Each structure stands twice: as C-alpha cells, then as structure tokens.
mmCIF file of C-alpha atoms in Angstrom:
data_model
loop_
_atom_site.group_PDB
_atom_site.id
_atom_site.type_symbol
_atom_site.label_atom_id
_atom_site.label_comp_id
_atom_site.label_asym_id
_atom_site.label_seq_id
_atom_site.Cartn_x
_atom_site.Cartn_y
_atom_site.Cartn_z
ATOM 1 C CA MET A 252 -3.708 11.299 20.366
ATOM 2 C CA LYS A 253 -2.159 13.826 17.998
ATOM 3 C CA ASP A 254 0.965 13.954 20.183
ATOM 4 C CA PHE A 255 1.128 10.145 20.071
ATOM 5 C CA LEU A 256 1.060 10.216 16.267
ATOM 6 C CA ASN A 257 2.784 13.557 15.779
ATOM 7 C CA MET A 258 3.913 13.978 12.179
ATOM 8 C CA LYS A 259 4.870 17.634 12.287
ATOM 9 C CA ASP A 260 7.639 18.438 9.782
ATOM 10 C CA LYS A 261 7.792 14.815 8.593
ATOM 11 C CA VAL A 262 7.976 14.433 4.826
ATOM 12 C CA VAL A 263 5.679 11.609 3.742
ATOM 13 C CA CYS A 264 5.390 10.158 0.239
ATOM 14 C CA VAL A 265 2.243 8.186 -0.590
ATOM 15 C CA ILE A 266 2.712 6.325 -3.855
ATOM 16 C CA GLY A 267 -0.708 5.566 -5.270
ATOM 17 C CA GLY A 268 -2.148 8.255 -3.044
ATOM 18 C CA THR A 269 -5.198 9.020 -5.173
ATOM 19 C CA GLY A 270 -6.886 5.638 -4.805
ATOM 20 C CA LEU A 271 -9.477 4.490 -2.272
ATOM 21 C CA ILE A 272 -7.051 4.000 0.627
ATOM 22 C CA GLY A 273 -4.254 6.254 -0.603
ATOM 23 C CA THR A 274 -6.516 9.323 -0.573
ATOM 24 C CA GLU A 275 -7.446 8.664 3.059
ATOM 25 C CA LEU A 276 -3.796 8.234 3.979
ATOM 26 C CA ALA A 277 -2.674 11.430 2.264
ATOM 27 C CA ASN A 278 -5.400 13.466 3.935
ATOM 28 C CA ALA A 279 -4.683 11.910 7.348
ATOM 29 C CA PHE A 280 -0.946 12.592 7.231
ATOM 30 C CA ASP A 281 -1.684 16.144 6.114
ATOM 31 C CA GLY A 282 -4.072 16.520 9.057
ATOM 32 C CA TYR A 283 -1.408 15.310 11.483
ATOM 33 C CA GLY A 284 1.079 17.917 10.329
ATOM 34 C CA ALA A 285 3.154 16.065 7.740
ATOM 35 C CA LYS A 286 4.308 17.491 4.437
ATOM 36 C CA VAL A 287 2.643 15.102 1.995
ATOM 37 C CA PHE A 288 3.728 14.231 -1.529
ATOM 38 C CA VAL A 289 1.445 11.967 -3.539
ATOM 39 C CA GLY A 290 2.797 9.929 -6.431
ATOM 40 C CA THR A 291 0.296 9.477 -9.263
ATOM 41 C CA ARG A 292 0.304 8.989 -13.004
ATOM 42 C CA VAL A 293 -2.043 11.975 -13.472
ATOM 43 C CA PRO A 294 -1.030 14.737 -11.025
ATOM 44 C CA GLU A 295 -2.730 17.354 -13.178
ATOM 45 C CA ASN A 296 -6.112 15.948 -12.078
ATOM 46 C CA PHE A 297 -5.456 16.673 -8.401
ATOM 47 C CA ARG A 298 -3.290 19.767 -8.078
ATOM 48 C CA ASN A 299 -4.426 22.882 -6.216
ATOM 49 C CA LYS A 300 -7.007 20.985 -4.180
ATOM 50 C CA SER A 301 -5.209 21.072 -0.802
ATOM 51 C CA ASN A 302 -1.826 21.476 0.875
ATOM 52 C CA ILE A 303 -0.871 18.083 -0.561
ATOM 53 C CA ASN A 304 1.682 18.026 -3.380
ATOM 54 C CA TYR A 305 0.919 15.796 -6.382
ATOM 55 C CA ILE A 306 3.865 14.635 -8.510
ATOM 56 C CA LYS A 307 3.922 12.344 -11.513
ATOM 57 C CA ILE A 308 5.270 8.815 -11.042
ATOM 58 C CA ASP A 309 5.205 5.544 -12.958
ATOM 59 C CA ILE A 310 6.315 2.686 -10.723
ATOM 60 C CA THR A 311 7.130 0.524 -13.734
ATOM 61 C CA SER A 312 9.993 2.949 -14.501
ATOM 62 C CA SER A 313 13.032 3.342 -12.233
ATOM 63 C CA GLN A 314 13.827 6.624 -13.956
ATOM 64 C CA SER A 315 10.377 7.970 -13.102
ATOM 65 C CA ILE A 316 10.771 6.923 -9.455
ATOM 66 C CA ARG A 317 14.180 8.584 -9.214
ATOM 67 C CA ARG A 318 12.767 11.767 -10.745
ATOM 68 C CA PHE A 319 9.928 11.748 -8.185
ATOM 69 C CA ILE A 320 12.388 11.363 -5.297
ATOM 70 C CA SER A 321 14.569 14.136 -6.703
ATOM 71 C CA ASP A 322 11.582 16.486 -6.983
ATOM 72 C CA VAL A 323 10.649 15.870 -3.336
ATOM 73 C CA ILE A 324 14.241 16.375 -2.148
ATOM 74 C CA VAL A 325 14.537 19.632 -4.075
ATOM 75 C CA HIS A 326 11.288 20.811 -2.486
ATOM 76 C CA ASP A 327 11.818 19.637 1.111
ATOM 77 C CA LYS A 328 15.395 18.316 1.455
ATOM 78 C CA LYS A 329 14.426 14.877 2.856
ATOM 79 C CA ILE A 330 11.970 11.960 2.863
ATOM 80 C CA ASP A 331 11.002 10.447 6.223
ATOM 81 C CA VAL A 332 8.208 8.035 5.267
ATOM 82 C CA TRP A 333 7.561 6.195 2.000
ATOM 83 C CA ILE A 334 4.293 4.302 1.525
ATOM 84 C CA ASN A 335 3.787 1.910 -1.391
ATOM 85 C CA CYS A 336 0.073 1.529 -2.069
ATOM 86 C CA ALA A 337 -0.115 1.811 -5.862
ATOM 87 C CA TRP A 338 -1.986 -0.861 -7.812
ATOM 88 C CA PRO A 339 -1.025 -0.929 -11.519
ATOM 89 C CA ARG A 340 -3.705 -3.434 -12.508
ATOM 90 C CA GLN A 341 -3.959 -5.066 -15.933
ATOM 91 C CA ASP A 342 -7.255 -5.256 -17.810
ATOM 92 C CA ASN A 343 -8.773 -8.748 -18.069
ATOM 93 C CA SER A 344 -6.795 -10.000 -15.075
ATOM 94 C CA LYS A 345 -9.881 -11.152 -13.161
ATOM 95 C CA GLY A 346 -11.507 -14.533 -13.512
ATOM 96 C CA ARG A 347 -11.003 -18.216 -12.927
ATOM 97 C CA ILE A 348 -7.463 -19.524 -13.177
ATOM 98 C CA GLU A 349 -8.565 -21.725 -16.108
ATOM 99 C CA ASP A 350 -9.681 -18.665 -18.074
ATOM 100 C CA VAL A 351 -7.106 -15.931 -17.413
ATOM 101 C CA ASP A 352 -4.249 -15.620 -19.913
ATOM 102 C CA PRO A 353 -0.898 -16.428 -18.218
ATOM 103 C CA ASP A 354 0.705 -13.517 -20.069
ATOM 104 C CA ILE A 355 -1.759 -11.135 -18.395
ATOM 105 C CA VAL A 356 -1.010 -12.698 -15.008
ATOM 106 C CA GLY A 357 2.691 -12.254 -15.750
ATOM 107 C CA ARG A 358 2.337 -8.588 -16.674
ATOM 108 C CA ASP A 359 0.082 -7.923 -13.669
ATOM 109 C CA THR A 360 2.567 -9.587 -11.328
ATOM 110 C CA MET A 361 5.625 -7.919 -12.835
ATOM 111 C CA ASP A 362 4.132 -4.411 -12.932
ATOM 112 C CA HIS A 363 2.879 -4.583 -9.348
ATOM 113 C CA LEU A 364 5.526 -6.640 -7.560
ATOM 114 C CA LEU A 365 8.515 -5.224 -9.434
ATOM 115 C CA GLY A 366 6.993 -1.757 -9.110
ATOM 116 C CA PHE A 367 7.155 -2.108 -5.336
ATOM 117 C CA TYR A 368 10.702 -3.492 -5.643
ATOM 118 C CA ARG A 369 11.826 -0.537 -7.762
ATOM 119 C CA CYS A 370 10.299 1.944 -5.309
ATOM 120 C CA CYS A 371 11.899 0.221 -2.325
ATOM 121 C CA LYS A 372 15.292 0.078 -4.029
ATOM 122 C CA GLU A 373 15.333 3.740 -5.020
ATOM 123 C CA ILE A 374 14.061 5.117 -1.705
ATOM 124 C CA LEU A 375 16.445 2.815 0.192
ATOM 125 C CA ILE A 376 19.378 4.477 -1.577
ATOM 126 C CA ASN A 377 18.115 7.866 -0.421
ATOM 127 C CA MET A 378 17.313 6.795 3.147
ATOM 128 C CA LYS A 379 20.716 5.107 3.573
ATOM 129 C CA LYS A 380 22.369 8.464 2.955
ATOM 130 C CA ALA A 381 20.110 10.086 5.545
ATOM 131 C CA LYS A 382 20.572 7.168 7.973
ATOM 132 C CA HIS A 383 16.881 7.053 8.796
ATOM 133 C CA GLY A 384 13.487 6.365 7.283
ATOM 134 C CA VAL A 385 10.297 4.328 7.281
ATOM 135 C CA ILE A 386 8.980 2.214 4.396
ATOM 136 C CA ILE A 387 5.459 0.797 4.528
ATOM 137 C CA ASN A 388 4.304 -1.647 1.866
ATOM 138 C CA PHE A 389 0.679 -2.466 1.206
ATOM 139 C CA SER A 390 -0.018 -6.170 1.082
ATOM 140 C CA SER A 391 -3.191 -8.133 1.883
ATOM 141 C CA THR A 392 -4.581 -10.968 3.949
ATOM 142 C CA TYR A 393 -4.329 -12.868 0.673
ATOM 143 C CA GLY A 394 -0.552 -12.626 0.925
ATOM 144 C CA ASP A 395 -0.641 -15.769 3.054
ATOM 145 C CA LEU A 396 -4.291 -16.886 3.081
ATOM 146 C CA SER A 397 -6.349 -18.265 0.226
ATOM 147 C CA PRO A 398 -9.637 -16.563 -0.542
ATOM 148 C CA ASP A 399 -12.709 -18.481 0.514
ATOM 149 C CA PHE A 400 -14.109 -18.814 -2.988
ATOM 150 C CA ARG A 401 -17.629 -19.335 -1.633
ATOM 151 C CA ILE A 402 -17.872 -15.616 -0.802
ATOM 152 C CA TYR A 403 -17.634 -14.746 -4.501
ATOM 153 C CA LYS A 404 -20.490 -17.001 -5.594
ATOM 154 C CA ASN A 405 -23.223 -15.171 -7.552
ATOM 155 C CA THR A 406 -21.526 -11.791 -6.974
ATOM 156 C CA GLU A 407 -19.856 -9.167 -9.144
ATOM 157 C CA ILE A 408 -16.456 -9.878 -7.557
ATOM 158 C CA ALA A 409 -13.847 -12.340 -8.808
ATOM 159 C CA SER A 410 -10.504 -13.221 -7.261
ATOM 160 C CA LEU A 411 -7.394 -12.325 -9.285
ATOM 161 C CA PRO A 412 -5.053 -15.304 -9.873
ATOM 162 C CA SER A 413 -2.092 -12.899 -9.833
ATOM 163 C CA TYR A 414 -3.006 -11.439 -6.438
ATOM 164 C CA PRO A 415 -1.482 -14.118 -4.164
ATOM 165 C CA LEU A 416 1.688 -14.099 -6.284
ATOM 166 C CA ILE A 417 1.996 -10.344 -5.802
ATOM 167 C CA LYS A 418 1.033 -10.053 -2.156
ATOM 168 C CA GLY A 419 2.922 -13.153 -1.045
ATOM 169 C CA GLY A 420 6.017 -11.698 -2.673
ATOM 170 C CA ILE A 421 5.481 -8.345 -0.970
ATOM 171 C CA ASN A 422 5.207 -10.066 2.426
ATOM 172 C CA THR A 423 8.465 -11.952 2.056
ATOM 173 C CA PHE A 424 10.323 -9.034 0.488
ATOM 174 C CA THR A 425 9.178 -6.743 3.324
ATOM 175 C CA LYS A 426 10.863 -9.052 5.849
ATOM 176 C CA TYR A 427 13.963 -9.335 3.662
ATOM 177 C CA LEU A 428 14.239 -5.567 3.277
ATOM 178 C CA ALA A 429 13.618 -4.945 6.989
ATOM 179 C CA CYS A 430 16.630 -7.081 7.893
ATOM 180 C CA TYR A 431 18.790 -5.564 5.160
ATOM 181 C CA ALA A 432 17.878 -1.963 6.034
ATOM 182 C CA ALA A 433 17.969 -2.235 9.838
ATOM 183 C CA PRO A 434 21.698 -1.330 10.164
ATOM 184 C CA PHE A 435 20.914 1.966 8.433
ATOM 185 C CA ASN A 436 18.156 2.912 10.921
ATOM 186 C CA ILE A 437 15.441 2.226 8.332
ATOM 187 C CA ARG A 438 12.269 0.420 9.386
ATOM 188 C CA VAL A 439 10.251 -1.615 6.869
ATOM 189 C CA ASN A 440 6.776 -3.014 7.580
ATOM 190 C CA ALA A 441 3.660 -4.023 5.678
ATOM 191 C CA ILE A 442 -0.044 -3.395 6.155
ATOM 192 C CA CYS A 443 -2.241 -6.368 5.239
ATOM 193 C CA PRO A 444 -5.869 -5.279 4.968
ATOM 194 C CA GLY A 445 -8.846 -7.551 4.591
ATOM 195 C CA GLY A 446 -11.680 -6.600 2.260
ATOM 196 C CA VAL A 447 -12.240 -2.822 2.166
ATOM 197 C CA LEU A 448 -15.748 -1.644 1.319
ATOM 198 C CA ASP A 449 -15.933 0.069 -2.056
ATOM 199 C CA LYS A 450 -19.379 -0.005 -3.705
ATOM 200 C CA HIS A 451 -19.674 -3.767 -3.209
ATOM 201 C CA SER A 452 -23.069 -5.352 -3.610
ATOM 202 C CA ARG A 453 -25.092 -6.217 -0.529
ATOM 203 C CA LEU A 454 -24.759 -9.924 -1.359
ATOM 204 C CA PHE A 455 -20.969 -9.781 -1.462
ATOM 205 C CA GLN A 456 -20.815 -7.799 1.775
ATOM 206 C CA GLU A 457 -22.994 -10.383 3.503
ATOM 207 C CA GLN A 458 -21.037 -13.359 2.169
ATOM 208 C CA TYR A 459 -17.687 -11.775 3.002
ATOM 209 C CA SER A 460 -18.784 -10.746 6.484
ATOM 210 C CA THR A 461 -19.659 -14.316 7.434
ATOM 211 C CA ARG A 462 -15.907 -15.064 7.234
ATOM 212 C CA VAL A 463 -14.898 -12.226 9.568
ATOM 213 C CA PRO A 464 -15.225 -12.281 13.383
ATOM 214 C CA LEU A 465 -16.185 -8.572 13.426
ATOM 215 C CA ARG A 466 -18.902 -9.368 10.859
ATOM 216 C CA ARG A 467 -18.223 -6.558 8.423
ATOM 217 C CA MET A 468 -15.887 -5.361 5.717
ATOM 218 C CA ALA A 469 -13.303 -2.722 6.591
ATOM 219 C CA ASP A 470 -14.059 0.921 6.074
ATOM 220 C CA LYS A 471 -11.240 2.782 4.334
ATOM 221 C CA LYS A 472 -10.777 4.850 7.508
ATOM 222 C CA ASP A 473 -10.005 1.646 9.443
ATOM 223 C CA ILE A 474 -6.694 1.399 7.586
ATOM 224 C CA VAL A 475 -5.464 4.886 8.457
ATOM 225 C CA GLY A 476 -4.654 4.461 12.165
ATOM 226 C CA PRO A 477 -2.394 1.408 11.732
ATOM 227 C CA VAL A 478 -0.415 3.172 8.982
ATOM 228 C CA LEU A 479 -0.009 6.328 11.065
ATOM 229 C CA PHE A 480 1.203 4.173 13.947
ATOM 230 C CA LEU A 481 3.818 2.315 11.887
ATOM 231 C CA ALA A 482 5.027 5.613 10.426
ATOM 232 C CA SER A 483 5.351 7.266 13.842
ATOM 233 C CA GLU A 484 8.094 7.200 16.455
ATOM 234 C CA SER A 485 5.689 5.178 18.598
ATOM 235 C CA ALA A 486 6.634 2.198 16.386
ATOM 236 C CA SER A 487 10.377 2.860 16.574
ATOM 237 C CA TYR A 488 11.131 -0.748 17.627
ATOM 238 C CA ILE A 489 8.901 -2.406 15.018
ATOM 239 C CA THR A 490 10.351 -3.623 11.737
ATOM 240 C CA GLY A 491 9.770 -6.636 9.511
ATOM 241 C CA HIS A 492 6.177 -6.820 10.747
ATOM 242 C CA LEU A 493 3.058 -7.724 8.745
ATOM 243 C CA LEU A 494 0.179 -5.891 10.414
ATOM 244 C CA TYR A 495 -3.152 -7.549 9.607
ATOM 245 C CA VAL A 496 -6.072 -5.146 9.572
ATOM 246 C CA ASP A 497 -8.748 -7.720 8.779
ATOM 247 C CA GLY A 498 -11.442 -7.738 11.444
ATOM 248 C CA GLY A 499 -10.013 -10.919 12.950
ATOM 249 C CA LEU A 500 -9.966 -13.015 9.769
ATOM 250 C CA HIS A 501 -6.598 -14.518 10.721
ATOM 251 C CA ALA A 502 -7.940 -15.543 14.116
ATOM 252 C CA TRP A 503 -10.410 -18.172 12.858
#
C-alpha cells in the first residue's frame, strides 16, 4: 500500500494543517515519506514537535500566502501538493437564517471562499512555472446538498447559513480551476466530507447517522486515504473531481 501511495520526496503543503482533519493529513503525509509544511496562524504553538514544518500564514492576505510559498521554496525548492483545508470562521455565524447578521455571513463567506481563491491563485502561479502540481480543496456534502434540518433538533449543533455559499463556490471553482490548469499539468480536485465526529453529543450522532447508509459519522481518519489517493500518481488522470467521503449520503 505504501508503494501505491508513495510520497517520498514530495513536498506537501497543508493549509489549515493544525485542525481536526488537517492534523491527520499532515501526520499521514509525513508517514508516507513526504516533506510536509503546515500553514497556520500560530506556528509557534506547534514547532519542534515532529519532522513537520510549521509556517505562519493568513489566507485572507495574498502577501502572507506569497511569503509562505517563498519560505517553502527556499527550504525545499518546489511544491508538489497544495491542500486547502483552513476554516477562518467568524464568531456568531451559527444560527437560523432569520437571526444571523448578513454582514457576518458576508465576512464568513469572503474570508473562507476568497481565502481559498487567493491560495489557489498564488500556488497556481508557482506550479505553472514548474509545469506540474496537485491542488486539493476541502469542500463538503453541503456544497450541493441541503442539510436535513431535522438532525439538528434539540442538539448543540446549528447549521451555518454561510456554509452552502462557501462550499458551493468551492465546488464550482474547483472544476473551473481544473480546466484552466490542465494544460500546465496541474490537477485540481476537491474532497467533500460528510459529518466528521468531533465531540458531538450522542443525540446528534444518532440523528445524523439515520441519514447515512453506513449509519455513522466519519472518523477523521476516514478522510486521509482519499486525500492521499488524489495527491498520488495513482490519480494522475483525475482532475475536476468532487470526491464525496460521506458514508453513502449522496446515494439515498
């Protein structure tokens, strides 16, 4: 299996690589032989903990993204894989659409969606020069499906009104960028997870699982294999694809 997903000497950047899923991804790529650079707002909290390199980045700033890319290039001369999985969430963005301030929805959407756009634009410039590369965006099943609002009833979880705006945009932009970047030998795909377990209440887990053929939420480790696959040479003829990792939710 390690030969199938061989990442030896690949330089992989995981933007948002200190979160729930990003941490798993960074550790997995490191374990498969890649040189891993994690983009985070607070690299000082994570340095000297492993072979992984932590570098400061703010995806709301093009200058910060360019500085991150420059730091990686100085260190390792190239970037083979770029993964966008940051989530610059606004406070007070959760709640019913009648109650959430449109200005907060706007800021949430702009920071997240335009953050991904900025990252894609800047790394595209670099990968065009190298004439190769892989970009993987993190989207969601809610990029093209509505939540079943019944699963949130009487739970601690609320659906974000900005979320479908963000993830729907990421889905469409991923396809756009895949077609634009293909002549430069750059592949662009998106991972669309379903609900990933993260200290959710038993009630929410039960109500969510009734909507999923596999009858459970995803474990964070369930997301790793599909990302490794899309990043590997085994997926060399796959671009513009939205890979749903959702326990069969789309199959209902």
